[in-house]
CSV table of C-alpha atoms in Angstrom, one decimal:
chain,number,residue,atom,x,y,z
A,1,UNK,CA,-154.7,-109.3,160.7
A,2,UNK,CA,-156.8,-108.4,163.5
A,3,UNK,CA,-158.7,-105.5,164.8
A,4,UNK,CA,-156.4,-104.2,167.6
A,5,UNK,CA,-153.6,-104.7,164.9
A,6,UNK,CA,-155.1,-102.3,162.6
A,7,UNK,CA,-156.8,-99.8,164.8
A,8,UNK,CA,-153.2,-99.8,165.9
A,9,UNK,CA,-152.1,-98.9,162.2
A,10,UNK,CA,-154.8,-95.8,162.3
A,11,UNK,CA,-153.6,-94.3,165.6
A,12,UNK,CA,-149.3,-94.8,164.4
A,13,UNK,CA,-151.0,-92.6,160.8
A,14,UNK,CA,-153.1,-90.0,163.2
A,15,UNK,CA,-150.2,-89.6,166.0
A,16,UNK,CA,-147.5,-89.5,162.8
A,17,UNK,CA,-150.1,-87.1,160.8
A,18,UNK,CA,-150.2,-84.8,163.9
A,19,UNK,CA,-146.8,-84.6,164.7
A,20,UNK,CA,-145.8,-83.4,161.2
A,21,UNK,CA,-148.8,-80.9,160.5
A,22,UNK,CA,-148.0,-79.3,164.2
A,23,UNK,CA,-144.1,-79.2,163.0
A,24,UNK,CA,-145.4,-77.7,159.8
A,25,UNK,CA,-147.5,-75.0,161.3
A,26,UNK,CA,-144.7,-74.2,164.3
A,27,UNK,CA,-142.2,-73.3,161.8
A,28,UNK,CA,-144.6,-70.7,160.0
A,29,UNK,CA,-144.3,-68.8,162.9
A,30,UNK,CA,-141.3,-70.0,164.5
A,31,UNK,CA,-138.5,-67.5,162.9
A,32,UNK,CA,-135.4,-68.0,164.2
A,33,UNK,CA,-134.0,-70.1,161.4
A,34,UNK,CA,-133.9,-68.4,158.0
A,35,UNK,CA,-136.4,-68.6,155.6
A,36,UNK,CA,-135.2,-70.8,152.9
A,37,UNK,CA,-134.3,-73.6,155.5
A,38,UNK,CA,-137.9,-73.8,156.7
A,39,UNK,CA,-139.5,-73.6,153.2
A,40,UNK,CA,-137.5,-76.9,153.0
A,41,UNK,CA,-138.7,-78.7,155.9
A,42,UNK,CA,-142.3,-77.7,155.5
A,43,UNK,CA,-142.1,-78.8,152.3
A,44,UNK,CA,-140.7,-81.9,153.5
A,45,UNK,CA,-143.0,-82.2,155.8
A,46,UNK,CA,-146.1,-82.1,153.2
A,47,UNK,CA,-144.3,-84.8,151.8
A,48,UNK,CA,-144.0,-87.2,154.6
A,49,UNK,CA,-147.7,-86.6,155.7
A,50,UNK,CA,-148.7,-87.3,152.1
A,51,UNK,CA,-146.3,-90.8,152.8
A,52,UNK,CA,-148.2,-91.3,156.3
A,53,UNK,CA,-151.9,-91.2,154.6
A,54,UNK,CA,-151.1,-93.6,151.8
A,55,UNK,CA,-149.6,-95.8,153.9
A,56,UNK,CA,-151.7,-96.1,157.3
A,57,UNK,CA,-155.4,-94.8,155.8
A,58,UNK,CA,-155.0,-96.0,152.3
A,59,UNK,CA,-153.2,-98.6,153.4
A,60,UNK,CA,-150.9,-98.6,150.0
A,61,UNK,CA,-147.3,-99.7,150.4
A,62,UNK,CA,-144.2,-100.4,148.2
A,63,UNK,CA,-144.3,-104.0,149.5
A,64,UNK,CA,-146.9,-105.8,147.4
A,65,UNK,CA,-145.6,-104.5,144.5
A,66,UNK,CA,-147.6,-106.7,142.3
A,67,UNK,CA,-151.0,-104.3,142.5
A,68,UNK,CA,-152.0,-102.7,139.7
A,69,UNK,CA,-152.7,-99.6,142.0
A,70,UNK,CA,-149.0,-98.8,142.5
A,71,UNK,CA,-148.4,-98.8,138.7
A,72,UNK,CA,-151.3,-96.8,138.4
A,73,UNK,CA,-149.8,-94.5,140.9
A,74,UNK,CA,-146.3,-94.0,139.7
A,75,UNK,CA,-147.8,-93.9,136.3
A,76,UNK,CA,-150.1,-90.8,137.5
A,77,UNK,CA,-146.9,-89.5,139.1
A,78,UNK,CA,-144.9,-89.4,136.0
A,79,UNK,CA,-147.8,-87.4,134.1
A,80,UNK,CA,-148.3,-85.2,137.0
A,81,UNK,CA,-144.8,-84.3,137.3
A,82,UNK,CA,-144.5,-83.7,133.2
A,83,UNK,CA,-147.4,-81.5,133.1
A,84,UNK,CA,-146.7,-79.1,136.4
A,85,UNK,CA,-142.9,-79.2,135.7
A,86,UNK,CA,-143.5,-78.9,132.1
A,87,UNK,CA,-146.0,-75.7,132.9
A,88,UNK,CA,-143.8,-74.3,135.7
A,89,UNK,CA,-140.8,-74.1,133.2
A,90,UNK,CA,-142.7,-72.7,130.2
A,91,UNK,CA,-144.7,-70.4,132.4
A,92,UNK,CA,-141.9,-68.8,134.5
A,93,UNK,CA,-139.3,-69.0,131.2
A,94,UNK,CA,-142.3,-66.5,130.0
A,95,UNK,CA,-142.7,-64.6,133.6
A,96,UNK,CA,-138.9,-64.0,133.3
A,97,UNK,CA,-138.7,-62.8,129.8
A,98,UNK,CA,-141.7,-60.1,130.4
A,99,UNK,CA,-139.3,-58.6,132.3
B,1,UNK,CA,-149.9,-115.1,164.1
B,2,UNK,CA,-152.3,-117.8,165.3
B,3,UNK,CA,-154.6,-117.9,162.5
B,4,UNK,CA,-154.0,-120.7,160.7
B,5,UNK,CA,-155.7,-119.7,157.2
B,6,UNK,CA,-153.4,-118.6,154.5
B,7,UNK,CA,-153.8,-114.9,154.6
B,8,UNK,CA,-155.5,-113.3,151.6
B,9,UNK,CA,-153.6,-110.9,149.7
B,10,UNK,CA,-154.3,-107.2,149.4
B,11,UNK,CA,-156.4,-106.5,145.9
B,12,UNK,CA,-157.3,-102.7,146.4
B,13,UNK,CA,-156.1,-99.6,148.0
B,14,UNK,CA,-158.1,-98.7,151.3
B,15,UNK,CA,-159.6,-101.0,154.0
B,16,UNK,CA,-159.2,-105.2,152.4
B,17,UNK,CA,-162.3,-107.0,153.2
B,18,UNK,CA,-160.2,-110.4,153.1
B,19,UNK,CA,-160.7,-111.3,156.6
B,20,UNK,CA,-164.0,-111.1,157.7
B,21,UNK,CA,-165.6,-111.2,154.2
B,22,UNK,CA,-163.7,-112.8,151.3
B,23,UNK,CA,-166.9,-112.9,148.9
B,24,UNK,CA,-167.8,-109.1,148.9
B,25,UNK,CA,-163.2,-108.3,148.8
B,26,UNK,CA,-163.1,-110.3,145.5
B,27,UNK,CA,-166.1,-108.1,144.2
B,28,UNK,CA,-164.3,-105.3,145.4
B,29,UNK,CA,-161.2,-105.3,143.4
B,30,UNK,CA,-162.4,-104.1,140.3
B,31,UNK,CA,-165.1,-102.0,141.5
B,32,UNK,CA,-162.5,-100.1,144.2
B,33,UNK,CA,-159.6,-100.1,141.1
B,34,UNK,CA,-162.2,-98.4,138.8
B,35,UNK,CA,-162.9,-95.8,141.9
B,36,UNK,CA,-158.8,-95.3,142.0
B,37,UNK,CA,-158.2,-94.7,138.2
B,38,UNK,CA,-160.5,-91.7,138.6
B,39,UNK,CA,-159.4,-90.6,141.6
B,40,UNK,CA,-155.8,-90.7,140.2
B,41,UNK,CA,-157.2,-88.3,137.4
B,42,UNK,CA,-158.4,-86.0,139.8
B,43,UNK,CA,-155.5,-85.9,141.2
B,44,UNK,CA,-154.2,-84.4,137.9
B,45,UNK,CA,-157.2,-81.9,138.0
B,46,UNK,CA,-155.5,-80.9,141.8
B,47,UNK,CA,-151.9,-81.3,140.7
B,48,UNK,CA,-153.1,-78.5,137.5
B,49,UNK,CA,-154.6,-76.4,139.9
B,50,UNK,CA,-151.5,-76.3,142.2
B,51,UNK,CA,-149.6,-75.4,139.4
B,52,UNK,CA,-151.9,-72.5,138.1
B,53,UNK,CA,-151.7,-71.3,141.8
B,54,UNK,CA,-147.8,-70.8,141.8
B,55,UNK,CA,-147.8,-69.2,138.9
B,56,UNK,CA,-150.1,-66.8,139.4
B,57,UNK,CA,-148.8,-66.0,143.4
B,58,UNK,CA,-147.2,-63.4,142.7
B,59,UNK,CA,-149.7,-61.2,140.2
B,60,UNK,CA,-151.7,-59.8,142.7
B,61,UNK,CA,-152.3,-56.8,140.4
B,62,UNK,CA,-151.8,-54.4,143.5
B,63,UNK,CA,-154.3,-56.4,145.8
B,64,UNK,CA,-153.8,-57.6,149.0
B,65,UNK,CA,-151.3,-61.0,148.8
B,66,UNK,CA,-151.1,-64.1,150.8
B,67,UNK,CA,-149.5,-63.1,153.6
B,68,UNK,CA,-151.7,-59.8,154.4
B,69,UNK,CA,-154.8,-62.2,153.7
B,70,UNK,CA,-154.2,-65.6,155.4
B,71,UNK,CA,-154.3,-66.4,158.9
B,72,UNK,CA,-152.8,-69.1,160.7
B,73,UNK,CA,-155.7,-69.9,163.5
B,74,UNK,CA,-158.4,-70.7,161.3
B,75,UNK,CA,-155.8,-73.1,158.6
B,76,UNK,CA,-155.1,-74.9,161.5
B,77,UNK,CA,-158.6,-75.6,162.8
B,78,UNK,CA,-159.6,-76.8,159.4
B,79,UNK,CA,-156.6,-79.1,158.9
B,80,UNK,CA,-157.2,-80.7,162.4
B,81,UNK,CA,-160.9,-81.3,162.0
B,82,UNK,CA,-160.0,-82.9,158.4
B,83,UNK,CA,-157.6,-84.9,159.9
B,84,UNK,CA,-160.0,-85.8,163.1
B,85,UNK,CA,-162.9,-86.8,160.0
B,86,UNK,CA,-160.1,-89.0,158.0
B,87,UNK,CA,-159.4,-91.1,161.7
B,88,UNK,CA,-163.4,-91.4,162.5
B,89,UNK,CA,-163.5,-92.9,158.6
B,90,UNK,CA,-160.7,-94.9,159.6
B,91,UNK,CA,-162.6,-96.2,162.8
B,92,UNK,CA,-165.8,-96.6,160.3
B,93,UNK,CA,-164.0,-98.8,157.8
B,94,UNK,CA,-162.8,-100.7,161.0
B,95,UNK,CA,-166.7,-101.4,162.9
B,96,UNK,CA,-167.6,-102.4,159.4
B,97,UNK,CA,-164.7,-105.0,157.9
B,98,UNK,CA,-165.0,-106.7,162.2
B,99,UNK,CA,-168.2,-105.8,163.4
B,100,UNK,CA,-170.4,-105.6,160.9
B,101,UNK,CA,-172.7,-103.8,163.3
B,102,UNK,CA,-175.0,-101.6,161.5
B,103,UNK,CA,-175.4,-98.7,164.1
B,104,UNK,CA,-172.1,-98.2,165.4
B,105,UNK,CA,-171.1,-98.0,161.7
B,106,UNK,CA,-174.1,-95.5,161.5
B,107,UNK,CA,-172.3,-93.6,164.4
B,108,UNK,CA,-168.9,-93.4,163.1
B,109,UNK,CA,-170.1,-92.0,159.6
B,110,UNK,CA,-172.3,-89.4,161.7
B,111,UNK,CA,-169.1,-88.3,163.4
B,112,UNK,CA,-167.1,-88.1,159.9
B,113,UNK,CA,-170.4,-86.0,158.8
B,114,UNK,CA,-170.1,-83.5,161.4
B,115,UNK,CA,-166.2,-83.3,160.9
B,116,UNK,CA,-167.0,-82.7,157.3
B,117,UNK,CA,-169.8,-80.2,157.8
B,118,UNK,CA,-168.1,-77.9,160.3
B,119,UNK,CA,-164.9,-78.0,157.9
B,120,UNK,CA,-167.3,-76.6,155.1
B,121,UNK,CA,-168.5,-73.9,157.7
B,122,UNK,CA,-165.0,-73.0,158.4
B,123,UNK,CA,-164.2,-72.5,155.0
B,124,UNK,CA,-167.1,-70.7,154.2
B,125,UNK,CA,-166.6,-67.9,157.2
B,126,UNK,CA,-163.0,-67.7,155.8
B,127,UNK,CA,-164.4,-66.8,152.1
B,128,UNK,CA,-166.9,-64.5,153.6
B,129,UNK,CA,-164.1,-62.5,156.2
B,130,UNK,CA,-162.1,-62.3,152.6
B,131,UNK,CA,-165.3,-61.0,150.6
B,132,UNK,CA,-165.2,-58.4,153.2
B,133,UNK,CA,-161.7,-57.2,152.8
B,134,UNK,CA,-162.8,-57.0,149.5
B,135,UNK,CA,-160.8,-59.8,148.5
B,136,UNK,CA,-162.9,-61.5,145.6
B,137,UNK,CA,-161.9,-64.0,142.6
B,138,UNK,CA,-162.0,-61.1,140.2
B,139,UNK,CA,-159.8,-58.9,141.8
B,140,UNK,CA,-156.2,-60.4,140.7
B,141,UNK,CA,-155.2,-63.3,139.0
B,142,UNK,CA,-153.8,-64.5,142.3
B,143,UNK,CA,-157.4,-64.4,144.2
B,144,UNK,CA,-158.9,-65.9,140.9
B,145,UNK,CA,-156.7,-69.2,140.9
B,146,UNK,CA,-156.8,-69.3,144.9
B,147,UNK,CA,-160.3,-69.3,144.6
B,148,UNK,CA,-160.5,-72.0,141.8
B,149,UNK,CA,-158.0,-73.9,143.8
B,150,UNK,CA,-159.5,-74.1,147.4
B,151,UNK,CA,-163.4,-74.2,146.2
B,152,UNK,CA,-162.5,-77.1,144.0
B,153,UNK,CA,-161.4,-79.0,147.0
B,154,UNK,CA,-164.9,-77.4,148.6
B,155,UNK,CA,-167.0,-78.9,146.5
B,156,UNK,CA,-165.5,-82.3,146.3
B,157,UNK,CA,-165.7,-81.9,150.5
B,158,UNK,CA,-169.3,-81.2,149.9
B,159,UNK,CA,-169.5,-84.2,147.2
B,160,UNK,CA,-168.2,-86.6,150.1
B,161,UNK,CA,-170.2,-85.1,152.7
B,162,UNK,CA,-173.5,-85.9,150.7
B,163,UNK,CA,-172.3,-89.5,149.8
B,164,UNK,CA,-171.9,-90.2,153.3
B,165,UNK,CA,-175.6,-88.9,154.2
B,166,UNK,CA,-176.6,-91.3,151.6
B,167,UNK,CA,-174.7,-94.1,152.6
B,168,UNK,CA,-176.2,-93.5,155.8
B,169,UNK,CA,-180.1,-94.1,154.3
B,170,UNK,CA,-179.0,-96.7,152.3
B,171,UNK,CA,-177.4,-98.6,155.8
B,172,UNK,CA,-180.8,-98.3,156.9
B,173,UNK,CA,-182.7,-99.4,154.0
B,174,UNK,CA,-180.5,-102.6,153.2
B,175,UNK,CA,-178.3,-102.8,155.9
B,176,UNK,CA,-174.7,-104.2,155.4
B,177,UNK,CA,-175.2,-106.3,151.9
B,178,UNK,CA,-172.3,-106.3,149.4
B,179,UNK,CA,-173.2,-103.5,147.5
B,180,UNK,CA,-173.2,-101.1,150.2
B,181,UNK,CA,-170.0,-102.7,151.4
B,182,UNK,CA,-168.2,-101.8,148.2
B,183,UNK,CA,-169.7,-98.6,148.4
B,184,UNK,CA,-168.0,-97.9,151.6
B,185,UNK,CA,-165.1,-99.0,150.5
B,186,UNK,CA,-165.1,-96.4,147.6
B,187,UNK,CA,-166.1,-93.5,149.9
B,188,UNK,CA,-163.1,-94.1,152.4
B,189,UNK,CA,-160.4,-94.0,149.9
B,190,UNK,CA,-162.3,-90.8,148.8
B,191,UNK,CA,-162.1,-88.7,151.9
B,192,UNK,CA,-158.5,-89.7,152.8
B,193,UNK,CA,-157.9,-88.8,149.2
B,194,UNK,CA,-159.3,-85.7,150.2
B,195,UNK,CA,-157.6,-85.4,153.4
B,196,UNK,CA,-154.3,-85.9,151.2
B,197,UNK,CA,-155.5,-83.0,148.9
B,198,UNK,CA,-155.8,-80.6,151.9
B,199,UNK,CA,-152.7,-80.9,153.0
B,200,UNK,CA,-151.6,-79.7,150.2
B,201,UNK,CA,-153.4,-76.7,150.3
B,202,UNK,CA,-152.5,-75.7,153.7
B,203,UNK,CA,-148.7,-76.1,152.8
B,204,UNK,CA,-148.3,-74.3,149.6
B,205,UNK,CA,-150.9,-71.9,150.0
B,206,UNK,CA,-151.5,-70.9,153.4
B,207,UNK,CA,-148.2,-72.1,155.4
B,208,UNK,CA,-145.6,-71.1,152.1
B,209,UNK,CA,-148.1,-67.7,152.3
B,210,UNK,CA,-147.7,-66.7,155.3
B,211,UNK,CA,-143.7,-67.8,155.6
């Protein structure tokens, strides 16, 4: 791989990156839809960015799927999801009963 | 492709040496995976946070909330300098895996320093317009975990912002050995980490906030 082929990667991350904060931020303010549909797609949106930076500036992808990274990462993933899910439930379960 | 070498394969998240500099990328792979495993438990440290943050958005113990306290301007000023700091990193990591040129690299990593800097300084005139309003940690247990939450983030900001000052003595005082290589490596795949963490933060606190 050469230069002009990876600066290219960087400016497809920081034109994709851009594009999906701006949508983000638009649809804060933007309120013509209701509020549950663009809770959604900001959410969604976080998401993709978080897909964008892993795979243009950390350059991590599902293709090489034999680095110990990626394992790493699901692995984190899975624990990260237990524990907030995990806390969420229990903690709002409580909110709920306090009622 | 015209290059007629096999190509090396990818050992380590973050900008691959293999290239331009096969000796210092096979150092790199344990070095860089070490780096990862921690970062991957601060992101557990973040995730935590996050969580104690949406549990605790709605006790605001009659205090001001999100929405009355966040503003839009100054979230999206910090988010695009961040973003601007992650690309000049980007453009670092580039002049140093094919140019190998120590003062441009020296320029690129001033530019990410100034990005970082001025993100702190944002952040810091938005805590003090909310210690104005009155709107400290101790005020509600919404404000406490926001607090906890964003000045985490801070600090690592701060963390990466020294690291690169250092980085930028040490350039001058070896120049572009293997050792400062790797350490390059590491601090790249920290401040996009970070830049991944802030994004974060301005969705489900500030954006969801002020929805």
């Amino acid at each position: 791989m050469n230069l002009g082929r990876e600066l290219r990667k960087y400016v497809i991350g920081m034109v994709m990156a851009l594009t999906l904060t701006g949508i983000a931020f638009a649809l804060t303010i933007w309120n013509y839809w209701p509020v549950r549909t663009r809770f959604i797609i900001i959410i969604a949106c976080a998401i993709l960015q978080l897909l964008v930076h892993f795979r243009y500036f950390l350059h991590i992808d599902l293709e090489k799927s034999h680095r110990d990274d990626l394992q790493l990462i699901l692995f984190s993933a899975f624990i990260i999801a237990l524990m907030v899910g995990g806390m969420l439930w229990v903690i709002f379960n409580l909110n709920m009963r306090m009622m | 492709m015209t290059n007629s070498t096999t190509p090396l394969p990818r050992l380590y998240p973050g900008m691959n040496l293999g290239e331009t500099d096969p000796d210092t990328h096979e150092a790199a792979e344990e070095l860089v995976f070490g780096f990862w495993v921690f970062l991957m438990s601060d992101a557990v440290l973040f995730a935590l946070l996050f969580a104690v943050y949406e549990t605790m958005v709605n006790s605001t113990a009659g205090g001001p909330g999100a929405a009355q306290l966040f503003h839009l301007k100054p979230t999206l000023i910090e988010t695009l300098v961040l973003l601007a700091s992650s690309f000049t990193f980007g453009m670092a990591s580039l002049i140093m895996k094919f140019k190998q040129h120590v003062v441009l690299l020296q320029i690129a990593l001033i530019g990410t320093l100034i990005l970082g800097v001025s993100f702190l300084g944002f952040e810091i005139s938005d805590f003090a317009k909310l210690t104005r309003q009155g709107a400290v940690p101790q005020l509600s247990g919404f404000l406490s975990s926001f607090y906890v939450l964003v000045s985490t983030h801070f600090l690592h900001v701060l963390s990466g912002c020294i690291w690169i000052l250092v980085m930028l003595i040490q350039l001058s005082v070896f120049g572009l050995d293997e050792t400062v290589k790797t350490r390059l490596l590491r601090l790249g795949i920290f401040w996009h980490f970070l830049d991944i963490v802030w994004i974060f933060i301005f969705t489900f606190v500030y954006l969801l906030g002020l929805l």
